Amino acid sequence: MASHRLPAAIRAPFEARTWRAFGYVLIGLPLSVCWFALSVSFVSAGAGLLITFLGVPILAGALAMCRGFGAVERARARGLLGLDVAAPEPVRGRTGGAFSWMGAMLKSGASWRHLLYAILHMPWAVFSFSVTVALWAWGWSLFTYPLWQWVFPTWVGQDGIQLYGDATHSFYLDAPFEIAATSLIGLVFVLLGPWVLRGLVSVDRLLVSGLLGPSRLASRVTELETDRGAVVDTAAADLRRIERDLHDGAQARLAALAMDLGLAKEKLAQDPTAAAVLVDEAHGEVKLALQELRDLARGIHPAVLTDRGLDAALSAVASRCAVPVSVNVDLPARPVPAIEGIAYFTVSELLRNVTEHAHARRAWVEVWRADDRLMLQVRDDGVGGAAVLAGRGLAGLSGRVGAVDGVLAVDSPAGGPTTITTELPWRS
């Protein structure tokens, strides 16, 4: 688009983002004054009446009112700033009664954070409103001064904006150079205003996200619940895969083997030659079934990983890859088996993707430790275009890694190369 060919400093005063932030600051002052007045009034009344029983419901109601203010502020930040902050955990009493609810409200840290927001945001709203409106008004009025300078001699009876004046002499901005210089100064203010505004609004973002969202503990509990669900789903998918592989592979071969041995037993007395042929075929089926069982066991947890660690296990995976793979493992010690297993399966899955989709000539695997993180990186010189999309292999892999507080980052531009980096927590 043509607007994107303009420098950001020139686009900023006219971008929708800037005007939304300006509206946020304008609306914020009257709302903050209202929140501050109501919160301080009701909380003060409740605290003053705590000596009597009336103070408890008033104080609990004031905190509930502050949570309502927080809902409005979160919606305002979401609509005007694009900041999506989740609502805090709801207040629930143990018994569901009024007294239980009041006790839970008074013990809720999120409710007190909402009260703190209502108190702190008012002086900040006054400051940001004053700076923004002053900068905006001065900038645009000075920038457009050549357009309305005629108002002074026509209606005010002076030559222009008066910079200085006393009983003997005065100085007005009325000469062409002075008018142009005034407009240029206004242009500087106009171009500077959006960046000052964004800096002011960033403080509002911190206040909203830090005080009006769920607590860090509640967020962590939600994250762990999500991770637990991902682990359960992954385990169920693995069990279904193992069951399918057994049913379609080794189990079918063993069933055929039983039938061949039964036929060989019947023919053993009548036609020993035919029985020998059947036994030989059954022997081949046994070897194939054993190979499939070994492959299945290797897919569950290879013995070489348990016995010799990641270096040997990944080297074995690389040797079976259709693409030449260089493996470099530099670890001071072995991580715990759970992390080691996830690292192994992550690299195995990524190398399988390289074989099936990348059309690469070479691939590289690097494993190292960085502070308290286990780092895995798989690179290839293929066609690129890999992405973490819902329902695709990388999405499932990312979910499995995320279930243990890991991160999977994909850098795969069209045309390649592809670099996939995985971080796992180091636990030794």
Short mmCIF file of C-alpha atoms in Angstrom, two decimals:
data_model
loop_
_atom_site.label_atom_id
_atom_site.label_comp_id
_atom_site.label_asym_id
_atom_site.label_seq_id
_atom_site.Cartn_x
_atom_site.Cartn_y
_atom_site.Cartn_z
CA MET A 1 0.00 0.00 0.00
CA ALA A 2 1.09 3.57 -0.63
CA SER A 3 0.79 4.56 3.03
CA HIS A 4 3.31 1.88 3.97
CA ARG A 5 5.89 3.50 1.71
CA LEU A 6 5.82 6.58 3.96
CA PRO A 7 8.14 6.70 7.00
CA ALA A 8 6.57 5.64 10.28
CA ALA A 9 7.14 9.10 11.78
CA ILE A 10 4.93 10.65 9.08
CA ARG A 11 2.27 7.94 9.20
CA ALA A 12 1.94 7.93 12.99
CA PRO A 13 -0.26 11.06 13.42
CA PHE A 14 -2.81 9.68 10.96
CA GLU A 15 -2.88 6.00 11.96
CA ALA A 16 -6.00 4.54 13.52
CA ARG A 17 -3.88 3.15 16.34
CA THR A 18 -2.86 6.68 17.35
CA TRP A 19 -6.40 8.02 17.35
CA ARG A 20 -7.68 5.04 19.32
CA ALA A 21 -5.00 5.68 21.93
CA PHE A 22 -5.98 9.36 21.95
CA GLY A 23 -9.61 8.38 22.55
CA TYR A 24 -8.51 6.04 25.32
CA VAL A 25 -6.74 8.89 27.14
CA LEU A 26 -9.66 11.28 26.66
CA ILE A 27 -12.22 8.82 28.00
CA GLY A 28 -9.87 7.69 30.76
CA LEU A 29 -9.91 10.92 32.77
CA PRO A 30 -13.66 11.17 33.54
CA LEU A 31 -13.89 7.44 34.13
CA SER A 32 -10.88 7.45 36.46
CA VAL A 33 -12.26 10.36 38.46
CA CYS A 34 -15.53 8.45 38.81
CA TRP A 35 -13.79 5.20 39.81
CA PHE A 36 -11.58 7.04 42.31
CA ALA A 37 -14.42 8.97 43.94
CA LEU A 38 -16.74 5.98 44.31
CA SER A 39 -14.02 3.57 45.45
CA VAL A 40 -12.50 5.88 48.06
CA SER A 41 -15.94 6.91 49.36
CA PHE A 42 -17.31 3.41 49.80
CA VAL A 43 -14.06 1.86 51.08
CA SER A 44 -13.64 4.69 53.59
CA ALA A 45 -17.21 4.26 54.76
CA GLY A 46 -16.79 0.51 55.06
CA ALA A 47 -13.49 0.81 56.92
CA GLY A 48 -14.92 3.41 59.27
CA LEU A 49 -17.90 1.20 60.08
CA LEU A 50 -15.87 -1.97 60.64
CA ILE A 51 -16.31 -1.38 64.36
CA THR A 52 -19.92 -2.29 63.69
CA PHE A 53 -21.21 -5.13 61.58
CA LEU A 54 -22.32 -2.73 58.80
CA GLY A 55 -18.73 -2.14 57.71
CA VAL A 56 -18.22 -5.70 56.44
CA PRO A 57 -20.95 -5.76 53.76
CA ILE A 58 -20.16 -2.18 52.70
CA LEU A 59 -16.47 -3.00 52.28
CA ALA A 60 -17.23 -6.25 50.44
CA GLY A 61 -19.68 -4.39 48.19
CA ALA A 62 -17.06 -1.72 47.50
CA LEU A 63 -14.57 -4.37 46.41
CA ALA A 64 -17.19 -5.99 44.19
CA MET A 65 -17.88 -2.56 42.69
CA CYS A 66 -14.15 -2.17 41.97
CA ARG A 67 -14.18 -5.50 40.15
CA GLY A 68 -16.99 -4.12 38.00
CA PHE A 69 -14.86 -1.06 37.25
CA GLY A 70 -12.06 -3.44 36.27
CA ALA A 71 -14.35 -5.20 33.78
CA VAL A 72 -15.09 -1.85 32.13
CA GLU A 73 -11.38 -0.98 32.01
CA ARG A 74 -10.45 -4.35 30.49
CA ALA A 75 -13.12 -3.90 27.82
CA ARG A 76 -11.87 -0.36 27.12
CA ALA A 77 -8.27 -1.56 26.82
CA ARG A 78 -9.36 -4.41 24.57
CA GLY A 79 -11.35 -2.18 22.25
CA LEU A 80 -9.02 0.83 22.03
CA LEU A 81 -5.55 -0.54 22.78
CA GLY A 82 -5.87 -4.10 21.50
CA LEU A 83 -4.82 -5.38 24.94
CA ASP A 84 -6.65 -8.59 25.82
CA VAL A 85 -6.41 -9.23 29.56
CA ALA A 86 -8.28 -12.20 30.99
CA ALA A 87 -10.70 -11.66 33.85
CA PRO A 88 -9.42 -12.66 37.29
CA GLU A 89 -10.63 -15.75 39.04
CA PRO A 90 -14.25 -15.36 40.28
CA VAL A 91 -15.03 -15.00 43.96
CA ARG A 92 -16.78 -18.05 45.39
CA GLY A 93 -17.71 -18.64 48.98
CA ARG A 94 -17.37 -22.06 50.50
CA THR A 95 -21.05 -22.42 51.37
CA GLY A 96 -22.61 -20.14 48.78
CA GLY A 97 -24.21 -17.89 51.38
CA ALA A 98 -23.92 -14.13 51.77
CA PHE A 99 -21.49 -14.28 54.68
CA SER A 100 -19.30 -16.78 52.86
CA TRP A 101 -19.27 -14.56 49.78
CA MET A 102 -18.32 -11.48 51.81
CA GLY A 103 -15.48 -13.35 53.48
CA ALA A 104 -14.19 -14.60 50.12
CA MET A 105 -14.42 -11.09 48.65
CA LEU A 106 -12.40 -9.58 51.51
CA LYS A 107 -9.76 -12.30 51.19
CA SER A 108 -9.54 -12.01 47.39
CA GLY A 109 -6.23 -10.51 46.30
CA ALA A 110 -7.67 -9.69 42.85
CA SER A 111 -10.37 -7.52 44.46
CA TRP A 112 -7.80 -5.49 46.38
CA ARG A 113 -5.74 -5.09 43.20
CA HIS A 114 -8.79 -3.63 41.50
CA LEU A 115 -9.13 -1.13 44.35
CA LEU A 116 -5.45 -0.26 44.00
CA TYR A 117 -5.97 0.33 40.28
CA ALA A 118 -8.88 2.70 40.93
CA ILE A 119 -6.71 4.73 43.32
CA LEU A 120 -3.49 4.78 41.29
CA HIS A 121 -4.97 5.33 37.87
CA MET A 122 -6.69 8.63 38.67
CA PRO A 123 -3.52 10.76 39.15
CA TRP A 124 -1.92 9.06 36.17
CA ALA A 125 -5.01 9.74 34.05
CA VAL A 126 -4.86 13.43 35.01
CA PHE A 127 -1.19 13.59 34.00
CA SER A 128 -1.55 11.70 30.71
CA PHE A 129 -4.70 13.64 29.78
CA SER A 130 -3.00 16.98 30.44
CA VAL A 131 0.16 16.13 28.50
CA THR A 132 -1.70 14.58 25.58
CA VAL A 133 -4.30 17.33 25.14
CA ALA A 134 -1.71 20.11 25.53
CA LEU A 135 0.68 18.51 23.05
CA TRP A 136 -2.14 17.72 20.60
CA ALA A 137 -3.71 21.19 20.82
CA TRP A 138 -0.42 23.10 20.54
CA GLY A 139 0.87 20.87 17.75
CA TRP A 140 -2.14 21.06 15.44
CA SER A 141 -2.92 24.72 16.18
CA LEU A 142 0.66 25.86 15.45
CA PHE A 143 0.97 23.56 12.45
CA THR A 144 -2.19 25.03 10.87
CA TYR A 145 -1.35 28.61 11.93
CA PRO A 146 -0.93 29.82 8.32
CA LEU A 147 -4.55 28.79 7.67
CA TRP A 148 -6.11 30.76 10.54
CA GLN A 149 -3.64 33.60 11.13
CA TRP A 150 -6.07 35.97 9.36
CA VAL A 151 -8.41 35.70 12.36
CA PHE A 152 -6.20 38.02 14.45
CA PRO A 153 -6.21 41.14 12.27
CA THR A 154 -9.81 40.57 11.22
CA TRP A 155 -11.49 39.88 14.53
CA VAL A 156 -9.00 40.45 17.36
CA GLY A 157 -7.40 43.68 16.19
CA GLN A 158 -3.78 42.46 16.35
CA ASP A 159 -1.35 41.20 13.75
CA GLY A 160 -0.97 37.62 14.99
CA ILE A 161 -0.06 35.51 18.01
CA GLN A 162 1.57 37.78 20.57
CA LEU A 163 4.82 36.37 21.95
CA TYR A 164 5.76 39.41 24.03
CA GLY A 165 4.19 42.70 24.98
CA ASP A 166 4.47 45.49 27.55
CA ALA A 167 3.58 49.18 27.84
CA THR A 168 6.08 50.30 25.20
CA HIS A 169 6.38 47.57 22.59
CA SER A 170 5.16 44.09 21.61
CA PHE A 171 6.11 41.24 19.27
CA TYR A 172 3.66 39.36 17.05
CA LEU A 173 4.07 36.34 14.77
CA ASP A 174 2.88 38.00 11.57
CA ALA A 175 5.80 38.04 9.11
CA PRO A 176 5.93 35.22 6.47
CA PHE A 177 9.12 33.77 7.97
CA GLU A 178 7.66 33.85 11.49
CA ILE A 179 4.44 32.20 10.31
CA ALA A 180 6.42 29.47 8.52
CA ALA A 181 8.66 28.92 11.57
CA THR A 182 5.56 28.65 13.80
CA SER A 183 4.06 26.06 11.46
CA LEU A 184 7.32 24.12 11.42
CA ILE A 185 7.44 24.04 15.24
CA GLY A 186 3.84 22.83 15.21
CA LEU A 187 4.79 20.09 12.75
CA VAL A 188 7.48 18.90 15.17
CA PHE A 189 4.87 18.69 17.94
CA VAL A 190 2.44 16.88 15.62
CA LEU A 191 5.06 14.28 14.66
CA LEU A 192 6.26 13.90 18.25
CA GLY A 193 2.79 13.66 19.77
CA PRO A 194 1.92 10.08 18.73
CA TRP A 195 5.14 8.69 20.18
CA VAL A 196 4.65 10.52 23.47
CA LEU A 197 1.07 9.26 23.49
CA ARG A 198 2.18 5.67 22.93
CA GLY A 199 4.67 5.98 25.77
CA LEU A 200 1.94 7.24 28.09
CA VAL A 201 -0.46 4.51 27.02
CA SER A 202 2.18 1.85 27.66
CA VAL A 203 1.93 2.73 31.35
CA ASP A 204 -1.84 2.16 31.15
CA ARG A 205 -1.13 -1.22 29.58
CA LEU A 206 1.10 -2.15 32.50
CA LEU A 207 -1.50 -1.04 35.03
CA VAL A 208 -4.31 -2.96 33.34
CA SER A 209 -2.34 -6.16 32.79
CA GLY A 210 -0.66 -6.05 36.19
CA LEU A 211 -3.62 -5.13 38.40
CA LEU A 212 -6.81 -6.13 36.57
CA GLY A 213 -5.88 -9.60 35.33
CA PRO A 214 -5.63 -12.93 37.11
CA SER A 215 -2.87 -13.41 39.64
CA ARG A 216 0.36 -15.08 38.63
CA LEU A 217 -0.57 -18.12 40.71
CA ALA A 218 -3.99 -18.43 39.07
CA SER A 219 -2.44 -18.06 35.62
CA ARG A 220 0.08 -20.75 36.47
CA VAL A 221 -2.67 -23.09 37.68
CA THR A 222 -4.61 -22.54 34.43
CA GLU A 223 -1.46 -23.15 32.41
CA LEU A 224 -0.74 -26.37 34.29
CA GLU A 225 -4.31 -27.55 33.79
CA THR A 226 -3.97 -26.91 30.06
CA ASP A 227 -0.61 -28.69 29.97
CA ARG A 228 -2.06 -31.62 31.87
CA GLY A 229 -4.83 -31.87 29.27
CA ALA A 230 -2.24 -31.81 26.50
CA VAL A 231 -0.24 -34.56 28.21
CA VAL A 232 -3.35 -36.71 28.63
CA ASP A 233 -4.35 -36.20 24.99
CA THR A 234 -0.83 -37.01 23.81
CA ALA A 235 -0.70 -40.16 25.92
CA ALA A 236 -4.10 -41.27 24.61
CA ALA A 237 -2.97 -40.64 21.01
CA ASP A 238 0.21 -42.65 21.62
CA LEU A 239 -1.79 -45.53 23.07
CA ARG A 240 -4.12 -45.51 20.04
CA ARG A 241 -1.10 -45.46 17.72
CA ILE A 242 0.52 -48.41 19.52
CA GLU A 243 -2.75 -50.33 19.48
CA ARG A 244 -3.19 -49.63 15.75
CA ASP A 245 0.39 -50.63 14.95
CA LEU A 246 0.03 -53.87 16.91
CA HIS A 247 -3.32 -54.68 15.32
CA ASP A 248 -2.27 -53.92 11.76
CA GLY A 249 1.29 -55.19 11.98
CA ALA A 250 2.63 -57.74 14.43
CA GLN A 251 -0.78 -59.07 15.46
CA ALA A 252 -1.79 -59.75 11.85
CA ARG A 253 1.52 -61.46 11.15
CA LEU A 254 1.25 -63.60 14.29
CA ALA A 255 -2.28 -64.62 13.30
CA ALA A 256 -1.01 -65.63 9.84
CA LEU A 257 1.87 -67.47 11.53
CA ALA A 258 -0.56 -69.46 13.69
CA MET A 259 -2.55 -70.44 10.59
CA ASP A 260 0.60 -71.48 8.70
CA LEU A 261 1.82 -73.57 11.63
CA GLY A 262 -1.61 -75.21 11.91
CA LEU A 263 -1.54 -76.14 8.21
CA ALA A 264 2.04 -77.40 8.56
CA LYS A 265 1.02 -79.58 11.49
CA GLU A 266 -1.81 -81.13 9.45
CA LYS A 267 0.47 -81.80 6.45
CA LEU A 268 3.44 -83.02 8.51
CA ALA A 269 2.41 -86.70 8.33
CA GLN A 270 0.94 -86.70 4.80
CA ASP A 271 3.24 -84.30 2.89
CA PRO A 272 6.45 -83.48 4.81
CA THR A 273 7.79 -81.41 1.87
CA ALA A 274 4.77 -79.08 1.84
CA ALA A 275 4.91 -78.87 5.63
CA ALA A 276 8.56 -77.83 5.43
CA VAL A 277 7.64 -75.06 2.95
CA LEU A 278 4.93 -73.81 5.32
CA VAL A 279 7.33 -73.89 8.27
CA ASP A 280 9.88 -71.93 6.25
CA GLU A 281 7.24 -69.30 5.39
CA ALA A 282 6.24 -69.19 9.05
CA HIS A 283 9.87 -68.61 9.99
CA GLY A 284 9.97 -65.62 7.66
CA GLU A 285 6.77 -64.29 9.19
CA VAL A 286 8.31 -64.65 12.68
CA LYS A 287 11.35 -62.61 11.66
CA LEU A 288 9.14 -59.89 10.16
CA ALA A 289 6.93 -59.82 13.26
CA LEU A 290 9.99 -59.57 15.50
CA GLN A 291 11.32 -56.68 13.39
CA GLU A 292 7.98 -54.87 13.64
CA LEU A 293 7.91 -55.42 17.40
CA ARG A 294 11.45 -54.07 17.70
CA ASP A 295 10.48 -51.01 15.65
CA LEU A 296 7.42 -50.52 17.82
CA ALA A 297 9.48 -50.85 21.00
CA ARG A 298 12.00 -48.39 19.60
CA GLY A 299 9.13 -45.97 18.97
CA ILE A 300 7.95 -46.32 22.58
CA HIS A 301 11.33 -45.92 24.26
CA PRO A 302 14.47 -47.24 22.58
CA ALA A 303 16.86 -49.30 24.66
CA VAL A 304 19.84 -47.37 23.34
CA LEU A 305 18.39 -44.17 24.84
CA THR A 306 18.11 -45.79 28.25
CA ASP A 307 21.54 -47.38 28.09
CA ARG A 308 23.69 -44.76 26.34
CA GLY A 309 21.79 -41.47 26.27
CA LEU A 310 20.84 -38.91 23.64
CA ASP A 311 24.07 -38.94 21.67
CA ALA A 312 23.89 -42.62 20.74
CA ALA A 313 20.09 -42.63 20.37
CA LEU A 314 20.01 -39.64 18.02
CA SER A 315 22.92 -41.03 16.04
CA ALA A 316 20.90 -44.22 15.56
CA VAL A 317 17.90 -42.19 14.38
CA ALA A 318 20.12 -40.22 11.98
CA SER A 319 21.58 -43.42 10.52
CA ARG A 320 18.07 -44.59 9.57
CA CYS A 321 17.13 -41.24 7.99
CA ALA A 322 17.00 -41.14 4.18
CA VAL A 323 18.80 -37.78 4.23
CA PRO A 324 22.43 -37.51 5.43
CA VAL A 325 22.28 -36.08 8.97
CA SER A 326 25.12 -34.63 11.07
CA VAL A 327 24.58 -35.02 14.82
CA ASN A 328 26.39 -32.96 17.44
CA VAL A 329 25.44 -33.53 21.09
CA ASP A 330 27.31 -31.50 23.70
CA LEU A 331 25.85 -32.16 27.14
CA PRO A 332 27.70 -32.13 30.48
CA ALA A 333 25.35 -34.76 31.90
CA ARG A 334 22.14 -36.61 31.13
CA PRO A 335 18.79 -34.95 31.87
CA VAL A 336 16.03 -36.84 33.65
CA PRO A 337 14.48 -39.67 31.61
CA ALA A 338 11.23 -37.77 30.97
CA ILE A 339 13.00 -34.77 29.40
CA GLU A 340 15.45 -37.06 27.61
CA GLY A 341 12.57 -39.01 26.11
CA ILE A 342 10.77 -35.88 24.92
CA ALA A 343 14.01 -34.59 23.37
CA TYR A 344 14.51 -37.90 21.57
CA PHE A 345 10.98 -38.05 20.18
CA THR A 346 11.09 -34.37 19.18
CA VAL A 347 14.24 -34.83 17.10
CA SER A 348 12.91 -38.12 15.68
CA GLU A 349 9.67 -36.46 14.57
CA LEU A 350 11.52 -33.49 13.07
CA LEU A 351 13.87 -35.78 11.12
CA ARG A 352 10.90 -37.74 9.85
CA ASN A 353 9.38 -34.47 8.61
CA VAL A 354 12.68 -33.69 6.88
CA THR A 355 12.56 -37.05 5.11
CA GLU A 356 8.90 -36.83 4.08
CA HIS A 357 8.33 -33.14 3.33
CA ALA A 358 11.50 -31.05 3.17
CA HIS A 359 13.06 -32.43 -0.06
CA ALA A 360 16.41 -31.65 1.58
CA ARG A 361 19.89 -32.82 0.64
CA ARG A 362 21.33 -32.58 4.16
CA ALA A 363 20.20 -32.04 7.73
CA TRP A 364 21.94 -31.09 10.95
CA VAL A 365 21.04 -31.87 14.57
CA GLU A 366 22.60 -29.97 17.48
CA VAL A 367 21.91 -30.53 21.17
CA TRP A 368 23.42 -28.47 23.96
CA ARG A 369 22.70 -27.04 27.38
CA ALA A 370 22.22 -23.29 27.95
CA ASP A 371 21.90 -22.41 31.64
CA ASP A 372 18.81 -24.28 32.85
CA ARG A 373 17.51 -25.15 29.36
CA LEU A 374 18.10 -28.11 27.08
CA MET A 375 18.42 -26.77 23.54
CA LEU A 376 17.62 -28.82 20.42
CA GLN A 377 18.05 -27.52 16.89
CA VAL A 378 17.25 -29.35 13.66
CA ARG A 379 18.24 -27.65 10.37
CA ASP A 380 17.84 -28.70 6.76
CA ASP A 381 18.47 -27.18 3.32
CA GLY A 382 15.06 -28.12 1.97
CA VAL A 383 12.21 -26.15 0.41
CA GLY A 384 10.98 -24.55 3.66
CA GLY A 385 7.39 -23.55 4.30
CA ALA A 386 7.01 -25.45 7.58
CA ALA A 387 4.53 -23.92 10.02
CA VAL A 388 2.78 -24.77 13.28
CA LEU A 389 -0.79 -25.25 12.04
CA ALA A 390 -3.70 -26.77 13.94
CA GLY A 391 -4.12 -30.45 13.23
CA ARG A 392 -0.64 -30.80 11.72
CA GLY A 393 2.38 -32.65 13.08
CA LEU A 394 4.28 -29.60 14.29
CA ALA A 395 1.24 -28.42 16.25
CA GLY A 396 1.11 -31.71 18.15
CA LEU A 397 4.85 -31.56 18.70
CA SER A 398 4.58 -28.01 20.00
CA GLY A 399 1.83 -29.10 22.40
CA ARG A 400 3.92 -31.97 23.71
CA VAL A 401 6.90 -29.67 24.25
CA GLY A 402 4.74 -26.98 25.85
CA ALA A 403 3.32 -29.51 28.31
CA VAL A 404 6.69 -29.52 30.12
CA ASP A 405 7.21 -25.73 29.91
CA GLY A 406 9.16 -26.01 26.68
CA VAL A 407 9.09 -23.85 23.56
CA LEU A 408 9.22 -24.83 19.89
CA ALA A 409 10.21 -22.06 17.43
CA VAL A 410 9.99 -22.54 13.65
CA ASP A 411 11.95 -20.46 11.14
CA SER A 412 11.09 -21.78 7.70
CA PRO A 413 10.73 -19.20 4.92
CA ALA A 414 9.48 -20.32 1.52
CA GLY A 415 12.42 -21.73 -0.39
CA GLY A 416 14.26 -22.70 2.79
CA PRO A 417 16.29 -23.32 4.74
CA THR A 418 14.34 -24.55 7.77
CA THR A 419 15.55 -24.18 11.35
CA ILE A 420 13.45 -25.54 14.20
CA THR A 421 14.69 -24.79 17.70
CA THR A 422 13.28 -26.43 20.80
CA GLU A 423 13.85 -25.40 24.40
CA LEU A 424 13.17 -27.87 27.20
CA PRO A 425 13.70 -27.38 30.92
CA TRP A 426 16.94 -28.94 32.15
CA ARG A 427 16.42 -31.33 35.03
CA SER A 428 19.31 -33.61 35.88
#
